[in-house]
Short mmCIF file of C-alpha atoms and ligand atoms in Angstrom, two decimals:
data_model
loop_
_atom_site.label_atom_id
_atom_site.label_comp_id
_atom_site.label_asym_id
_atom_site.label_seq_id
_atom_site.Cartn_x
_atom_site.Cartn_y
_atom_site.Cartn_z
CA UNK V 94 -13.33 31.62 -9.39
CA UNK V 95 -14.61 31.99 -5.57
CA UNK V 96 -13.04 30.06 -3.32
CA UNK V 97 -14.91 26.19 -2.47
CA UNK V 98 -17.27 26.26 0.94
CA UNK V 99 -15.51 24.38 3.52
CA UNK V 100 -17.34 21.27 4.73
CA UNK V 101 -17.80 20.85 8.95
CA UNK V 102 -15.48 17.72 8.66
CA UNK V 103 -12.35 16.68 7.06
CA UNK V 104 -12.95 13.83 4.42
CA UNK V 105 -9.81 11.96 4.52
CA UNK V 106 -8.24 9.72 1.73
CA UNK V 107 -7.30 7.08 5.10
CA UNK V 108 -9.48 3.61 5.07
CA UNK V 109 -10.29 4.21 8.75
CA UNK V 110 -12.54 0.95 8.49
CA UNK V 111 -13.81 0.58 11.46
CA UNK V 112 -15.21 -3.31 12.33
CA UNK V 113 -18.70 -3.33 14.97
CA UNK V 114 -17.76 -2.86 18.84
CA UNK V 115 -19.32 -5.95 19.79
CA UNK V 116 -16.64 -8.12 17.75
CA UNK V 117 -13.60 -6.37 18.54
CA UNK V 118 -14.93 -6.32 21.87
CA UNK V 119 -15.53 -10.23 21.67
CA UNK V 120 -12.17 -10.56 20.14
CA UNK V 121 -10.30 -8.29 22.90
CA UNK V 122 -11.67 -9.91 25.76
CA UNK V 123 -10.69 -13.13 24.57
CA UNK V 124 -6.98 -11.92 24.64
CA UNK V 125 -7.44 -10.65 27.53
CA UNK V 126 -8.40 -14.17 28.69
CA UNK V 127 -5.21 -15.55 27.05
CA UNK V 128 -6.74 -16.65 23.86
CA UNK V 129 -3.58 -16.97 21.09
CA UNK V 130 -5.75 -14.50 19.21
CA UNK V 131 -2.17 -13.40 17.22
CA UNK V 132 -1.65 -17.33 16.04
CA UNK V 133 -5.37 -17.41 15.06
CA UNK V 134 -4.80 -13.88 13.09
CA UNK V 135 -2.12 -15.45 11.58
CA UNK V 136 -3.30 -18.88 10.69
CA UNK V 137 -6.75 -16.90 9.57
CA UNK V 138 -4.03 -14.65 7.06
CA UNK V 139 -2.22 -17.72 5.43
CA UNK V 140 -4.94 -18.88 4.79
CA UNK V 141 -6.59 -15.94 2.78
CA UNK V 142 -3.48 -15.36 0.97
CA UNK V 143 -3.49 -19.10 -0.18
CA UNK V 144 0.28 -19.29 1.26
CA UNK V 145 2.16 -21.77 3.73
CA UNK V 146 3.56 -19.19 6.68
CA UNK V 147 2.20 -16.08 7.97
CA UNK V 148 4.45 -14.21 10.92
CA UNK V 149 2.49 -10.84 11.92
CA UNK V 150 5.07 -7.91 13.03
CA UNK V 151 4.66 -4.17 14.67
CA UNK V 152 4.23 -2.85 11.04
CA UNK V 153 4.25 -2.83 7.87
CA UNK V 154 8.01 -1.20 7.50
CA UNK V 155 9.66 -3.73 10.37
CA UNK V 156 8.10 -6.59 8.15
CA UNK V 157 10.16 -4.91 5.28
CA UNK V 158 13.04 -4.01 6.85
CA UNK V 159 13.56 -7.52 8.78
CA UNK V 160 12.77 -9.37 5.39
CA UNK V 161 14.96 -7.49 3.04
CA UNK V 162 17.55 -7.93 5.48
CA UNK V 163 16.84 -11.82 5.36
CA UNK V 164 16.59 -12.39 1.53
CA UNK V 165 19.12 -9.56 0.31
CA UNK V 166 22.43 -10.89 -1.48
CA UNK V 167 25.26 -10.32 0.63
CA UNK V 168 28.15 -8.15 -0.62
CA UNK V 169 25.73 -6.60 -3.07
CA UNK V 170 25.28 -2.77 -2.11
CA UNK V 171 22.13 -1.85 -3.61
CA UNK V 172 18.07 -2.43 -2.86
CA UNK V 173 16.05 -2.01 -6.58
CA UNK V 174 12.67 -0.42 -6.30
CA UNK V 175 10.31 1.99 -8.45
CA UNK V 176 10.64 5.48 -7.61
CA UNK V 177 7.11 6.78 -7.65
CA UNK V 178 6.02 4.64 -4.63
CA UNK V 179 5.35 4.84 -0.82
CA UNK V 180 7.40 8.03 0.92
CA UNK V 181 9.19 6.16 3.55
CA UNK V 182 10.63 3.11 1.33
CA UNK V 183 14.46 4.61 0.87
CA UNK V 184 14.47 4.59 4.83
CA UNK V 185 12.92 1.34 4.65
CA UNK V 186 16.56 0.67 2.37
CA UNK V 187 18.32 2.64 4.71
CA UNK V 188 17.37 0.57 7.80
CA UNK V 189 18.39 -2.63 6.08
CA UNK V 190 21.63 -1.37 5.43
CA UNK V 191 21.28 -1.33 1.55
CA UNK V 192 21.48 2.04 -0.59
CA UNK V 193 18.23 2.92 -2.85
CA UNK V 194 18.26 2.16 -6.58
CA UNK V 195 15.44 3.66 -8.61
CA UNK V 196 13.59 2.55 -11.45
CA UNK V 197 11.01 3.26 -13.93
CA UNK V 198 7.46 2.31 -13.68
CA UNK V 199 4.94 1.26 -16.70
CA UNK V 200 2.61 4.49 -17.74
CA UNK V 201 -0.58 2.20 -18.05
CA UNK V 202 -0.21 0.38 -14.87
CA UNK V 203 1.61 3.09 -12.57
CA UNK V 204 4.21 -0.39 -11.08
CA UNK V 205 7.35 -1.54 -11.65
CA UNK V 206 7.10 -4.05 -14.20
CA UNK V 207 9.68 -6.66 -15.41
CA UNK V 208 11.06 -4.25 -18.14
CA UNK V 209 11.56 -1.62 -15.91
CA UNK V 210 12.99 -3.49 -12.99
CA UNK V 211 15.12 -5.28 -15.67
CA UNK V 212 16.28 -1.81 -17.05
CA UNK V 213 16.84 -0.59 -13.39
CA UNK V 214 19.02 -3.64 -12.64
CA UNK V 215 22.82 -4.25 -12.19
CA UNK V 216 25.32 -6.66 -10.26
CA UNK V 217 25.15 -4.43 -6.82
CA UNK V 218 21.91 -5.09 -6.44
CA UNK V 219 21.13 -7.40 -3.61
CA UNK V 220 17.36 -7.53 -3.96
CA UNK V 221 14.28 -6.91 -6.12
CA UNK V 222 11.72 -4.87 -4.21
CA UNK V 223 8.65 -4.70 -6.15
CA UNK V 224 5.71 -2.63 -4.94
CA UNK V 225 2.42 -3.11 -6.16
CA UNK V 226 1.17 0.17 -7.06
CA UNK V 227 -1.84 1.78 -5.33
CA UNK V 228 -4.59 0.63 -8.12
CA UNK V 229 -4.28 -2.96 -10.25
CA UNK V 230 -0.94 -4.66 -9.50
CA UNK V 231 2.31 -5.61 -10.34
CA UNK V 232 3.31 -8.00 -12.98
CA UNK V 233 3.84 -10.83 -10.00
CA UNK V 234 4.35 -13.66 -12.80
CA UNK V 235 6.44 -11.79 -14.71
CA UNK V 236 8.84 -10.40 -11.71
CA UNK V 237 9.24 -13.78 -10.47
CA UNK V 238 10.42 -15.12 -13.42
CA UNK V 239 12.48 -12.04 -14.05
CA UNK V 240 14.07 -12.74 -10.47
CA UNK V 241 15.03 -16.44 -11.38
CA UNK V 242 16.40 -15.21 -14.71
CA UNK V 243 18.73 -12.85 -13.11
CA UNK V 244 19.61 -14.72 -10.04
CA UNK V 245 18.53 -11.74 -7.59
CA UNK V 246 15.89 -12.23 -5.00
CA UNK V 247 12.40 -10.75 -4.63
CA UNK V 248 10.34 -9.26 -1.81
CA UNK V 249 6.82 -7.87 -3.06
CA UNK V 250 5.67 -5.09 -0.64
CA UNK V 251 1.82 -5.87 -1.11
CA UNK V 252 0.89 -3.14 1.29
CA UNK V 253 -2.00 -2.05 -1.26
CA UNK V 254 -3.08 -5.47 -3.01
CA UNK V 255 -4.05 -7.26 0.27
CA UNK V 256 -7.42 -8.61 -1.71
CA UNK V 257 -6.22 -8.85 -5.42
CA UNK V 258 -5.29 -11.36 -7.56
CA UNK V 259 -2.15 -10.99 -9.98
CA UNK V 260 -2.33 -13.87 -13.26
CA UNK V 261 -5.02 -15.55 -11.62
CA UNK V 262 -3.33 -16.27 -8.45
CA UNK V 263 -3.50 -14.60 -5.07
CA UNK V 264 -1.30 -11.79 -4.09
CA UNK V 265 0.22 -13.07 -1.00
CA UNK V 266 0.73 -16.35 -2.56
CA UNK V 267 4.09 -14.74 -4.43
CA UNK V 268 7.10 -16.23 -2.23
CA UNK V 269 8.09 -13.75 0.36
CA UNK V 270 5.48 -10.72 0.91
CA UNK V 271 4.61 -7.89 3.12
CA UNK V 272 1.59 -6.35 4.66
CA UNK V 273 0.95 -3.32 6.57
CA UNK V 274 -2.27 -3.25 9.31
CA UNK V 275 -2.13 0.23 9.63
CA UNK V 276 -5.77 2.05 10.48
CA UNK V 277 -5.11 3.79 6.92
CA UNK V 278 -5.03 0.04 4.87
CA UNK V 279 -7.56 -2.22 4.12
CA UNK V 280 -6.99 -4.40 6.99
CA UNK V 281 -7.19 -2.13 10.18
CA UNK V 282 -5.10 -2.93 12.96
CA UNK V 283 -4.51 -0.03 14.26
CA UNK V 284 -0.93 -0.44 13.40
CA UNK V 285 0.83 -3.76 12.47
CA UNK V 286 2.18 -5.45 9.68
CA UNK V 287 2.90 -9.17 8.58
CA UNK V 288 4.88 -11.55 6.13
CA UNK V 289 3.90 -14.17 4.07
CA UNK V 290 6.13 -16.52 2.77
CA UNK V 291 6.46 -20.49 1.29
CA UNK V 292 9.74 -20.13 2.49
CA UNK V 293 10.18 -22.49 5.76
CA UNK V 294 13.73 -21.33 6.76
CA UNK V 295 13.16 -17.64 6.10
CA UNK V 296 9.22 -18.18 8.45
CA UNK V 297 11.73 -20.04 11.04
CA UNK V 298 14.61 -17.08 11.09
CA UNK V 299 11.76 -14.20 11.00
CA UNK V 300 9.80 -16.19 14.10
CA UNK V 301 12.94 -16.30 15.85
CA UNK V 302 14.16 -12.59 14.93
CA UNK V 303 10.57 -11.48 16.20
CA UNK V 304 10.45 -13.76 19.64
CA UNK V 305 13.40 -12.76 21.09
CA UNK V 306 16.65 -12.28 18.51
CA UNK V 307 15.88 -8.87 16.44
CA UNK V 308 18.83 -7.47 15.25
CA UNK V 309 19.57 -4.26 17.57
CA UNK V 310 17.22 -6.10 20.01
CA UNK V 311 13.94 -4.14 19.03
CA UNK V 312 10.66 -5.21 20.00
CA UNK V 313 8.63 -5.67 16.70
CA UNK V 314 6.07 -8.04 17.64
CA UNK V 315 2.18 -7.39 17.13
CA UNK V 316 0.19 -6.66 20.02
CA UNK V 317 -2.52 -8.90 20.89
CA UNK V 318 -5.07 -6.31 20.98
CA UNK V 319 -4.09 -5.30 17.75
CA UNK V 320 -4.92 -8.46 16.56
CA UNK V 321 -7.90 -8.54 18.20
CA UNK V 322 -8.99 -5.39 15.60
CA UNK V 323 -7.79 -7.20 13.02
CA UNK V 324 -9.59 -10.49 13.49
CA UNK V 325 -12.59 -8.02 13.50
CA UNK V 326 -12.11 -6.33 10.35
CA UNK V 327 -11.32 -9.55 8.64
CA UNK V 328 -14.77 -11.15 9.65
CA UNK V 329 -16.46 -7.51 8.08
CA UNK V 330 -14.44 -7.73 4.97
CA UNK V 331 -17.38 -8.65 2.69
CA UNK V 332 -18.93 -5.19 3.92
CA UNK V 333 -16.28 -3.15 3.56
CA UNK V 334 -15.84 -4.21 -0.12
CA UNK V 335 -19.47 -3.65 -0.76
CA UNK V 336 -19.35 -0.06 0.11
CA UNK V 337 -15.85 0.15 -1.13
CA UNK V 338 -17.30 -0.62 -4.94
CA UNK V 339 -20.47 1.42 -4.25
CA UNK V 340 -18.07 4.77 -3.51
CA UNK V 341 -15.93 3.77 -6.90
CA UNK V 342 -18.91 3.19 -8.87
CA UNK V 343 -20.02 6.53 -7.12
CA UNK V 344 -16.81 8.27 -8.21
CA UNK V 345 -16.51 6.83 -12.33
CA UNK V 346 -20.07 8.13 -12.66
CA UNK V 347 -19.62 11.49 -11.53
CA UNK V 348 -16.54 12.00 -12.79
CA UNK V 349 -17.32 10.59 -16.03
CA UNK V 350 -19.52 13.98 -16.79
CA UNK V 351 -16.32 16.55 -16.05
CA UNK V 352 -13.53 16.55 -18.74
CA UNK V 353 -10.00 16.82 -18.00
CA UNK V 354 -10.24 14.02 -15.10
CA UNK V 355 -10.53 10.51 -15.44
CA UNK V 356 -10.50 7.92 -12.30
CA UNK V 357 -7.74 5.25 -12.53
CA UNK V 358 -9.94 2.05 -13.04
CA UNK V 359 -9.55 -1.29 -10.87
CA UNK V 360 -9.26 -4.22 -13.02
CA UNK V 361 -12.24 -5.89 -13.75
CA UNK V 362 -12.77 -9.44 -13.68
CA UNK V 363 -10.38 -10.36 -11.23
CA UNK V 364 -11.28 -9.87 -7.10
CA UNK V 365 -10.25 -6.06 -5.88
CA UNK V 366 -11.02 -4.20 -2.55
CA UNK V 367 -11.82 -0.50 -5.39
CA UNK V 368 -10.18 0.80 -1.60
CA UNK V 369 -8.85 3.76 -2.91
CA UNK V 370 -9.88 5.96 -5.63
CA UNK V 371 -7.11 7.81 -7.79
CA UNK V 372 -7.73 9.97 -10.16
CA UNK V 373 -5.69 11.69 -13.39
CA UNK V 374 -5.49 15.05 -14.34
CA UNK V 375 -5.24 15.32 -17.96
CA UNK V 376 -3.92 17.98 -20.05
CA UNK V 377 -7.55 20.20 -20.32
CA UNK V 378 -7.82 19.91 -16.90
CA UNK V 379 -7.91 23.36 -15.64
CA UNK V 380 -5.26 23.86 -12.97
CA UNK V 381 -2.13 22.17 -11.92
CA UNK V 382 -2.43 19.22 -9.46
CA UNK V 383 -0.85 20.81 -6.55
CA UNK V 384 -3.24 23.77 -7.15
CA UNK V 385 -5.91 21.52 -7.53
CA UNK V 386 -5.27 19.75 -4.06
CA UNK V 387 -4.40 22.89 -1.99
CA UNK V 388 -8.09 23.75 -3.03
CA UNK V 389 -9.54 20.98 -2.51
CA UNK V 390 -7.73 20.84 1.22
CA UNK V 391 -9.16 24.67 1.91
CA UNK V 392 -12.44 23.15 1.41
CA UNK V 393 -11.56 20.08 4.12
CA UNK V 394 -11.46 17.33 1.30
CA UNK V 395 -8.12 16.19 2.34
CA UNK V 396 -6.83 14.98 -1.11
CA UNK V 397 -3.45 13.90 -1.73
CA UNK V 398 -0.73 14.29 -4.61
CA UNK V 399 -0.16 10.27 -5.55
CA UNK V 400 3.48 9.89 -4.32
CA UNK V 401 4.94 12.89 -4.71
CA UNK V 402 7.64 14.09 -4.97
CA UNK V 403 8.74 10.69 -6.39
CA UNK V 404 11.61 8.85 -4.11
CA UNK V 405 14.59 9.84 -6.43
CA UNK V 406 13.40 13.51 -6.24
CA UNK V 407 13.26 13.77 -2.52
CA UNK V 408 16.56 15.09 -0.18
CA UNK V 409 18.13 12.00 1.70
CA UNK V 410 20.21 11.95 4.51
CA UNK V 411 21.72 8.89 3.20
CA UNK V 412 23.77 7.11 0.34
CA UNK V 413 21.59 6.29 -2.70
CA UNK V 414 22.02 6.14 -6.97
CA UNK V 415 20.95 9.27 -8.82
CA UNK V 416 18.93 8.53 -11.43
CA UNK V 417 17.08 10.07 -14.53
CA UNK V 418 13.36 9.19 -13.89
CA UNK V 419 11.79 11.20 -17.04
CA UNK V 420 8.31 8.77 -17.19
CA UNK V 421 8.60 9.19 -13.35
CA UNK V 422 8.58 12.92 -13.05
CA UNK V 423 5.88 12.94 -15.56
CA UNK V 424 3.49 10.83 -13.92
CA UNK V 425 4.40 12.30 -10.39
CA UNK V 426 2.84 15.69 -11.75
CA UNK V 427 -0.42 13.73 -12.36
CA UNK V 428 -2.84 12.02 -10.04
CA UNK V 429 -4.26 12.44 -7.17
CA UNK V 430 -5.90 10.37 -4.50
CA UNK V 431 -9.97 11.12 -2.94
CA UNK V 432 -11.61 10.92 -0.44
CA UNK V 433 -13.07 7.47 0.61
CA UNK V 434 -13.05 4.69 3.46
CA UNK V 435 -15.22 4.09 5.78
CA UNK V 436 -16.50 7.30 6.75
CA UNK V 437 -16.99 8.74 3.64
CA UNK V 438 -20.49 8.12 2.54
CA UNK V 439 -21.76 8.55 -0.87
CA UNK V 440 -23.20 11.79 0.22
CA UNK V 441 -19.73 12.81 0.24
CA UNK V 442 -18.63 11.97 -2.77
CA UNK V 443 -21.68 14.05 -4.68
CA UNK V 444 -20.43 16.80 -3.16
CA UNK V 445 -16.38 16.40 -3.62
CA UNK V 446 -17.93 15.91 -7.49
CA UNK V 447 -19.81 18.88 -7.07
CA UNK V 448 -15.88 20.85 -5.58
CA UNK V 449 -14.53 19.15 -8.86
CA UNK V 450 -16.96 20.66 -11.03
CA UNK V 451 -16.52 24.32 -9.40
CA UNK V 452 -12.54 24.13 -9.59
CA UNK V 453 -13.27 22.67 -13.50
CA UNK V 454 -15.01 26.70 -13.90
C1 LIG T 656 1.83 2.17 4.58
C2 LIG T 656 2.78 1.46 3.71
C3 LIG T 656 3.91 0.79 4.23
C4 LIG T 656 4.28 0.84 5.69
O1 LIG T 656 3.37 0.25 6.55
P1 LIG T 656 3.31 0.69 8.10
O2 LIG T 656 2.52 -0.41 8.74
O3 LIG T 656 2.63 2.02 8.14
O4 LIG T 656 4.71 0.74 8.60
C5 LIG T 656 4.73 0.13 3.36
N1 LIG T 656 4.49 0.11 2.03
C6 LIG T 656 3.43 0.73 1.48
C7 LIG T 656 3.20 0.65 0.01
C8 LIG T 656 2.55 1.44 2.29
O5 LIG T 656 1.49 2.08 1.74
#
């Protein structure tokens, strides 16, 4: 088997949504006139996720740290979260002073789920983290019930479900949540990150924290022009979901005619952003999945293993629980994310179809 013809640009798995000029212009030079453009980004955000308090942050991984350092049990040593998830979440434990506990996720839905969290839990633990997984979502219901049962808090990290709904109900709306604005998400701020919450004391504490009091006396506020890119891409949502399900769509038809690969459907009948498409390698799938993506990457489609290695897998520098992850290490050999976002037309995807169907010989 040759090798695949490179294409004259990289397609890259990243969102990279980018909103028209002329709004983010509008939006910029209204901060720049001293419009509270991060209150209205903020008041816009609560209410899209249906949910009493938004406070926006410098990212996504402040938002975590400074909430799981608000909600955790003190005394308690450990942070519980699912293995296969986002690379940087045992420094997010790390930086709140709490040592990584891993546990399972469900096959079918790739996310922690109540049994698995429930399996994963003991008395250290100072705080659920439950991360909705990069297609579908978590169990929300279920984990919040599961957290009442056992006494132990719960932050969602609901980086990847900004749009989705879990049991009928908006993600967001789930007590105490947090959002990344990263250029890579659905949401493109060029970096940021927020919490929701229907918590008043905890919105008062993290307003405070971020205006003045962080602990170690960091800066983590958003920057107005980043919320000036943000109210943009929020008024272009509707587009970017329309050609967000046109490049899925794209994807389940072509790679419905190749055997060995199947693409990880979005739940249907319930609102989703289809913003990333992942895909499993089956058994009769030709080569490996890290072979699969180091071809694909000579060839400038920049796929990407679907967090891997898993968490519990990875060297630390720091303190955390071994654990035996077998469903874990399974799935991590498995999946793979494609090409798609904003600059990736469906052009593109016939011909990353067309790479899949030379590598499948
Ligand atoms: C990207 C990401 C984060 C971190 O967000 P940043 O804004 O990049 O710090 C946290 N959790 C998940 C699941 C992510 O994908």
């Amino acid at each position: 088997m040759g090798a695949l013809v490179p294409l004259d640009r990289p397609l890259s798995t990243s969102n990279l949504v980018q909103p028209s000029r002329a709004s983010i212009m509008r939006y910029a030079r209204d901060a720049y006139d001293g419009a509270p453009v991060v209150a209205m980004l903020e008041s816009r955000l609560s209410r899209f996720h249906q949910t009493s308090h938004c406070i926006t942050l410098c990212s996504g991984f402040w938002a975590l740290v400074l909430a799981i350092r608000l909600l955790a049990r003190p005394g308690r040593p450990d942070l519980l979260m699912p293995s296969l998830t986002y690379r940087r979440m045992a420094d997010v434990a790390s930086w709140s002073g709490l040592h990584p506990r891993f546990c399972e996720v469900d096959p079918d839905s790739l996310a922690c789920s109540p049994a698995t969290m429930r399996a994963g839990f003991t008395s250290a633990v100072a705080l659920l983290l439950a991360v909705h997984p990069i297609v579908g979502c978590c169990d929300a219901p279920g984990l919040v019930a599961l957290s009442e049962e056992l006494g132990c808090p719960l932050l969602f990290d609901s980086v990847e479900s900004v749009f989705e709904h879990a049991g009928g109900k908006k993600v967001g709306s789930f007590g105490t949540e947090c959002f990344s604005l990263h250029a890579s998400k659905l949401l493109n701020g060029f970096e940021g990150g927020y919490v929701t919450t229907d918590d008043d004391a905890l919105a008062d504490r993290l307003r405070q924290q971020r205006d003045g009091a962080a602990p170690d006396g960091m800066d983590v506020r958003l920057e107005p022009l980043h919320a000036a890119m943000a109210l943009a891409g929020l008024d272009e949502l509707d587009d970017q979901l329309v050609r967000n399900q046109a490049c899925y769509e794209s994807y389940r038809s072509g790679v419905s005619t190749l055997s060995g690969i199947k693409v990880v459907p979005f739940p249907e009948g319930s609102p989703t952003s289809h913003k990333t498409i992942v895909v499993e390698l089956t058994d009769d799938w030709p080569l490996s999945r890290d072979t699969t993506v180091m071809r694909l990457n000579e060839a400038n489609i920049l796929a990407r293993a679907y967090y891997h290695p898993p968490l519990h897998a990875r060297p630390m520098a720091y303190a955390h629980r071994a654990a035996t992850l077998p469903v874990t290490d399974r799935l991590g050999l498995r999946f793979m994310l494609l090409p798609c976002g904003h600059h990736v037309s469906l052009d593109d995807v016939r011909t990353v179809i067309g790479a899949l169907r030379a590598l499948a010989g």
